[in-house]
Short mmCIF file of C-alpha atoms in Angstrom, two decimals:
data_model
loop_
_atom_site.label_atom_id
_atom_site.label_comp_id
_atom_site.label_asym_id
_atom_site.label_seq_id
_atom_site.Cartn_x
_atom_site.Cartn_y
_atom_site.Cartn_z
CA UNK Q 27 12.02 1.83 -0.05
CA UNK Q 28 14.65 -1.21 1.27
CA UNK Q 29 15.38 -3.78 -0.69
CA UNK Q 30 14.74 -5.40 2.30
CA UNK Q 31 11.31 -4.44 3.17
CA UNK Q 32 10.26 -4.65 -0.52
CA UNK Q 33 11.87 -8.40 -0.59
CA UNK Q 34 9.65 -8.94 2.38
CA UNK Q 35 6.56 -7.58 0.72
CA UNK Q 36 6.93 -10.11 -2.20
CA UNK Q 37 7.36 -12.63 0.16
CA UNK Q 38 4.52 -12.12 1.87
CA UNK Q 39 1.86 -11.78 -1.09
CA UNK Q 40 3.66 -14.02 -3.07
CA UNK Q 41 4.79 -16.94 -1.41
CA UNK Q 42 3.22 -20.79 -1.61
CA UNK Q 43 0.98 -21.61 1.18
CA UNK Q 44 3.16 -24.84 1.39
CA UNK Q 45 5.38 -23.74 3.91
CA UNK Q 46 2.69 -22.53 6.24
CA UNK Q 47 1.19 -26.63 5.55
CA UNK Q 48 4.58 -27.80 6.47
CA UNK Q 49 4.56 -25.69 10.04
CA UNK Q 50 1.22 -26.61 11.06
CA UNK Q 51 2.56 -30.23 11.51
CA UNK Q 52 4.65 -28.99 14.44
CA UNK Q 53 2.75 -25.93 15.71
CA UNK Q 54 -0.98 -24.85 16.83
CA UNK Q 55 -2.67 -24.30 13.31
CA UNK Q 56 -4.24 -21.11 14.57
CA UNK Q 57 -1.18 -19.69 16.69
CA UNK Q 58 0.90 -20.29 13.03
CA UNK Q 59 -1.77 -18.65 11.08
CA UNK Q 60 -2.68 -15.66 13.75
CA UNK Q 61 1.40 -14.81 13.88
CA UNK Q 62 1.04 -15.14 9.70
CA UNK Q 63 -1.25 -12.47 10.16
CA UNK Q 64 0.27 -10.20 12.44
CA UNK Q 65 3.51 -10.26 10.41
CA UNK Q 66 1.26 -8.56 7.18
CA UNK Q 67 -0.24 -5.88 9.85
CA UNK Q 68 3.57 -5.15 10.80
CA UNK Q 69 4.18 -5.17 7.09
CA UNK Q 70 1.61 -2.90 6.62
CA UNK Q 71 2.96 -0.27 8.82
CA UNK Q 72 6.04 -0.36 7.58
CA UNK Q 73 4.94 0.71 4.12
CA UNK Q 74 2.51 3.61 5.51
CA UNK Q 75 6.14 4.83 7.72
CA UNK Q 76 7.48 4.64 4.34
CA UNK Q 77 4.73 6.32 2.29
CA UNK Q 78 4.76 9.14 4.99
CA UNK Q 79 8.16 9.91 4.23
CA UNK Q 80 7.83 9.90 0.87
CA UNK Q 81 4.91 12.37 0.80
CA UNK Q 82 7.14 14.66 3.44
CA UNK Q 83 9.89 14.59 0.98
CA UNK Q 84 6.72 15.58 -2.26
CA UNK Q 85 5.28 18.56 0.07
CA UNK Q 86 9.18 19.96 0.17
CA UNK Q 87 9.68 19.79 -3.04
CA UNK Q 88 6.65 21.04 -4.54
CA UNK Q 89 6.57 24.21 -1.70
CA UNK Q 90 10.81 24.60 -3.40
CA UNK Q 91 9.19 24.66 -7.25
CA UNK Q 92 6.30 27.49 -6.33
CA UNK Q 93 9.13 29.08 -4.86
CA UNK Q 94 11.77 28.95 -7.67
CA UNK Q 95 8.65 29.70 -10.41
CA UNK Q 96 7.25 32.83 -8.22
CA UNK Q 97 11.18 34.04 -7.82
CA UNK Q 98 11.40 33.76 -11.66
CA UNK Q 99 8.82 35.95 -12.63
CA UNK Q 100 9.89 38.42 -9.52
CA UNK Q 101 12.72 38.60 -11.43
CA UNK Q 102 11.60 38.88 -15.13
CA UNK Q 103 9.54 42.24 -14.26
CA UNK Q 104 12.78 43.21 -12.15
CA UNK Q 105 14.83 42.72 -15.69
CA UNK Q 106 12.29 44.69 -17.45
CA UNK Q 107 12.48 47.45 -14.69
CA UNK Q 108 16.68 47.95 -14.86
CA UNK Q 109 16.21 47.58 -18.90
CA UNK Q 110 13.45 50.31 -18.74
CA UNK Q 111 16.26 52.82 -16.56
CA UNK Q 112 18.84 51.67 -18.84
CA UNK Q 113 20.83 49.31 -15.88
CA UNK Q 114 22.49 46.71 -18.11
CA UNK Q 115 24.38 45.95 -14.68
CA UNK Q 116 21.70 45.24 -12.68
CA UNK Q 117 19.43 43.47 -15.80
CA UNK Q 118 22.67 40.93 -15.83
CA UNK Q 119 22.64 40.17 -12.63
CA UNK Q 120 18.95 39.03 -12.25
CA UNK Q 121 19.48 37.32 -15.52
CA UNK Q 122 22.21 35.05 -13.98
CA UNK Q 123 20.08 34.48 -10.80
CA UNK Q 124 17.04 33.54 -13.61
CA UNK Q 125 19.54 30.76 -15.31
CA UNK Q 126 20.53 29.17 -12.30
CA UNK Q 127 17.17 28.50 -11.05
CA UNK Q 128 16.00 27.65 -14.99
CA UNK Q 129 18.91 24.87 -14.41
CA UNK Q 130 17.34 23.97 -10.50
CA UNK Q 131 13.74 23.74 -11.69
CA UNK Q 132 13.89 20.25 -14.24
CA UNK Q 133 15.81 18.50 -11.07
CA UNK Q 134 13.30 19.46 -8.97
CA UNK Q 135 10.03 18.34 -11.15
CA UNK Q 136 11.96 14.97 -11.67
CA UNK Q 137 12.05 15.14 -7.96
CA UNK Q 138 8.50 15.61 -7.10
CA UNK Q 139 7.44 13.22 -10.39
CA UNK Q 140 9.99 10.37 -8.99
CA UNK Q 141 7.54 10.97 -5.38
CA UNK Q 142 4.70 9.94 -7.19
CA UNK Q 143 5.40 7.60 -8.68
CA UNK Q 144 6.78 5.99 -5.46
CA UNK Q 145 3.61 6.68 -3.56
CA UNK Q 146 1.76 4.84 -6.40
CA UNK Q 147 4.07 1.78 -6.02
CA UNK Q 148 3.75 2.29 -1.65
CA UNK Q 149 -0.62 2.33 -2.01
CA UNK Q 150 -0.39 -0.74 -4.13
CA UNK Q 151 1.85 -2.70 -2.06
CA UNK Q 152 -0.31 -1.75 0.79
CA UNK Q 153 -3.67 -2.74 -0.90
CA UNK Q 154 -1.66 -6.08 -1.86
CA UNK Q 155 -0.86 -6.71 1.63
CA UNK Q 156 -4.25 -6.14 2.70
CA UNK Q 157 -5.70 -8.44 0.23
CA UNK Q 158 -3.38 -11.42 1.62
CA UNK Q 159 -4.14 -10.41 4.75
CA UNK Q 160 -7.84 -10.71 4.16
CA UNK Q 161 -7.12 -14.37 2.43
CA UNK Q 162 -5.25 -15.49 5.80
CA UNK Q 163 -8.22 -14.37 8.02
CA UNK Q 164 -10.63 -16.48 5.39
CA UNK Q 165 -8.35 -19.33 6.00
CA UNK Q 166 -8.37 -18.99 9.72
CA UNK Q 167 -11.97 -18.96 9.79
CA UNK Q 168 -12.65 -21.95 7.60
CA UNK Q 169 -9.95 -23.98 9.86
CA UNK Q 170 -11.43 -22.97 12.99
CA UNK Q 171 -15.04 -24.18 10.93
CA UNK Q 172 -13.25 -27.31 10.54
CA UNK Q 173 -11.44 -27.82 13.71
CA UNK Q 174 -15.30 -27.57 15.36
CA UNK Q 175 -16.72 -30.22 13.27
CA UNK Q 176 -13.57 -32.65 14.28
CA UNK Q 177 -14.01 -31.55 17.97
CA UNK Q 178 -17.75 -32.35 17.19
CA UNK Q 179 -16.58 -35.97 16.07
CA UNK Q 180 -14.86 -36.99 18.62
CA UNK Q 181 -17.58 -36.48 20.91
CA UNK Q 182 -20.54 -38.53 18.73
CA UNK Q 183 -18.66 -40.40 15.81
CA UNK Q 184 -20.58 -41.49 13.11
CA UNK Q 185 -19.96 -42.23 9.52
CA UNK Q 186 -22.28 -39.22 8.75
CA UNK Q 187 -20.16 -36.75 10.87
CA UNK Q 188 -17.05 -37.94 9.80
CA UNK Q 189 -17.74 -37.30 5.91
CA UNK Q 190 -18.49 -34.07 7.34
CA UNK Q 191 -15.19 -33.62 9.37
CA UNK Q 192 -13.40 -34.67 5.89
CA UNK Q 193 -15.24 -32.01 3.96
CA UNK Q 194 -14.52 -29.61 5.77
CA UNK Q 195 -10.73 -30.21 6.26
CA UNK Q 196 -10.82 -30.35 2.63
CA UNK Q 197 -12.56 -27.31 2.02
CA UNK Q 198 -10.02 -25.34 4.42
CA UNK Q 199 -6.87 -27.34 2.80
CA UNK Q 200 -7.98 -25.75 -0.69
CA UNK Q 201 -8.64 -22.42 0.59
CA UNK Q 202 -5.32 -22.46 2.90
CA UNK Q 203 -3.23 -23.44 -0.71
CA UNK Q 204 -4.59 -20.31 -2.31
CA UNK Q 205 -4.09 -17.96 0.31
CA UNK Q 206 0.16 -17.41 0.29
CA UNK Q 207 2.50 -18.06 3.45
CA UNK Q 208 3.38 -15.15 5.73
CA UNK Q 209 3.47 -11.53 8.52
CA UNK Q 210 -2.05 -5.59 17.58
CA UNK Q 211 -4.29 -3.46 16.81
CA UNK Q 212 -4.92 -0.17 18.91
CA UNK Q 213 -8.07 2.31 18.56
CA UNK Q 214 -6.14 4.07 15.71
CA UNK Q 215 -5.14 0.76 14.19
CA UNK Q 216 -9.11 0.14 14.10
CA UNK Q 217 -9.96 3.25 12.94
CA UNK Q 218 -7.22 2.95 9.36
CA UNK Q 219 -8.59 -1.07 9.26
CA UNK Q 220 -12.13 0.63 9.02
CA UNK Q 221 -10.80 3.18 6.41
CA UNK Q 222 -8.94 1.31 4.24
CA UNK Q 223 -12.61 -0.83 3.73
CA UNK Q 224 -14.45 2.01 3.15
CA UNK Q 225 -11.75 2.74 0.55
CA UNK Q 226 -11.69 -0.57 -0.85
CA UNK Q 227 -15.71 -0.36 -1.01
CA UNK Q 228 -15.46 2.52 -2.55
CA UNK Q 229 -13.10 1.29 -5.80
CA UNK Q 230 -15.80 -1.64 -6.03
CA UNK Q 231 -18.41 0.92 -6.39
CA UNK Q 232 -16.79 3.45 -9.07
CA UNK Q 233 -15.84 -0.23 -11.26
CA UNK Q 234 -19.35 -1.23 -10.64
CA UNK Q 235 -20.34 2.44 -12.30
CA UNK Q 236 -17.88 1.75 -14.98
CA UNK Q 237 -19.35 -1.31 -16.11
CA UNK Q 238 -22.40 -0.14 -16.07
CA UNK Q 239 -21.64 2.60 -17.82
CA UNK Q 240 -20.23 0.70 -20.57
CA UNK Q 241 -23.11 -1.61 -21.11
CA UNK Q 242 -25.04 1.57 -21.58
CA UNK Q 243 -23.13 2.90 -24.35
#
């Protein structure tokens, strides 16, 4: 992966929400914090371009070893065959060929081990991602809360409703400072959105079991 697109990742999950504070003093709260948004979706794809190419790159490479391993033993019964009709020659020569992929075969694992452990790093960056991305929609929603109850306000004014404009500014202001700074969705967009919660359900489940499962013992 880029240094660039990784720097970008930390950026995104890690970063202060102070600089998205600062910006909403000069630019429509919810046109700063939809764009926030769409920035992590962009992100996102990025990383599943990347983790495509990676597991591209682990298919090759794993189809190469079964191919190097089934040529090895080809050639071990071949050895055993020229040996058998006493063909030193032709026993040497399959011998050599046997060495050279012996030497190819450790470069390769490294290869396909170095793949997975990339993919690893690629499906938690993505799950990271989504996890911000899910904090910046909570923090839209609770300013957009807010933003009603001060519309509200203006309209009928009273001390009542303005403790509850204030509370509710509040309550989005500590959400927004927990949720991290900055990032459209087509039918197949949806459909990987919808997937990646059944996924996430899914982990919450099988720790669910595990606790249980625990407590039981």
């Amino acid at each position: 992966m880029s240094e660039g697109l990784l720097k970008r990742i930390g950026r995104l999950v890690s970063a202060s929400a102070n600089s998205l504070v600062d910006s909403l003093e000069n630019a429509a709260p919810t046109l700063v914090m939809e764009e926030a948004i769409r920035e992590i979706d962009s992100a996102i794809a990025d990383v599943r371009s990347q983790l495509g190419k990676v597991e591209a790159a682990r298919y090759l490479s794993t189809k190469s070893l079964n191919s190097d391993n089934s040529r090895h033993a080809e050639l071990q019964a071949q050895i055993e065959v020229a040996v058998a009709q006493s063909r030193d020659d032709l026993a040497e020569a399959a011998i050599a060929r046997q060495m050279d992929i012996e030497a190819m075969i450790p470069v390769v694992e490294k290869s396909i081990a170095d793949s997975d452990a990339e993919i690893n790093e690629l499906n938690s960056y993505i799950q990271a991602l989504q996890a911000k991305k899910r904090e910046m929609q909570e923090a839209l929603k609770h300013y957009e809360i807010a933003n009603a109850a001060a519309v509200q306000a203006e309209h009928a004014a009273t001390p009542s409703t303005a403790t509850q404009v204030e509370q509710a500014t509040d309550a989005f202001n500590r959400i927004l400072n927990k949720a991290g700074a900055p990032g459209v969705s087509s039918g197949d967009e949806s459909k990987l959105a919808e997937l990646d919660q059944l996924a996430r359900q899914n982990r919450i489940q099988e720790r669910l079991a595990r606790v249980k499962s625990q407590a039981n013992d």
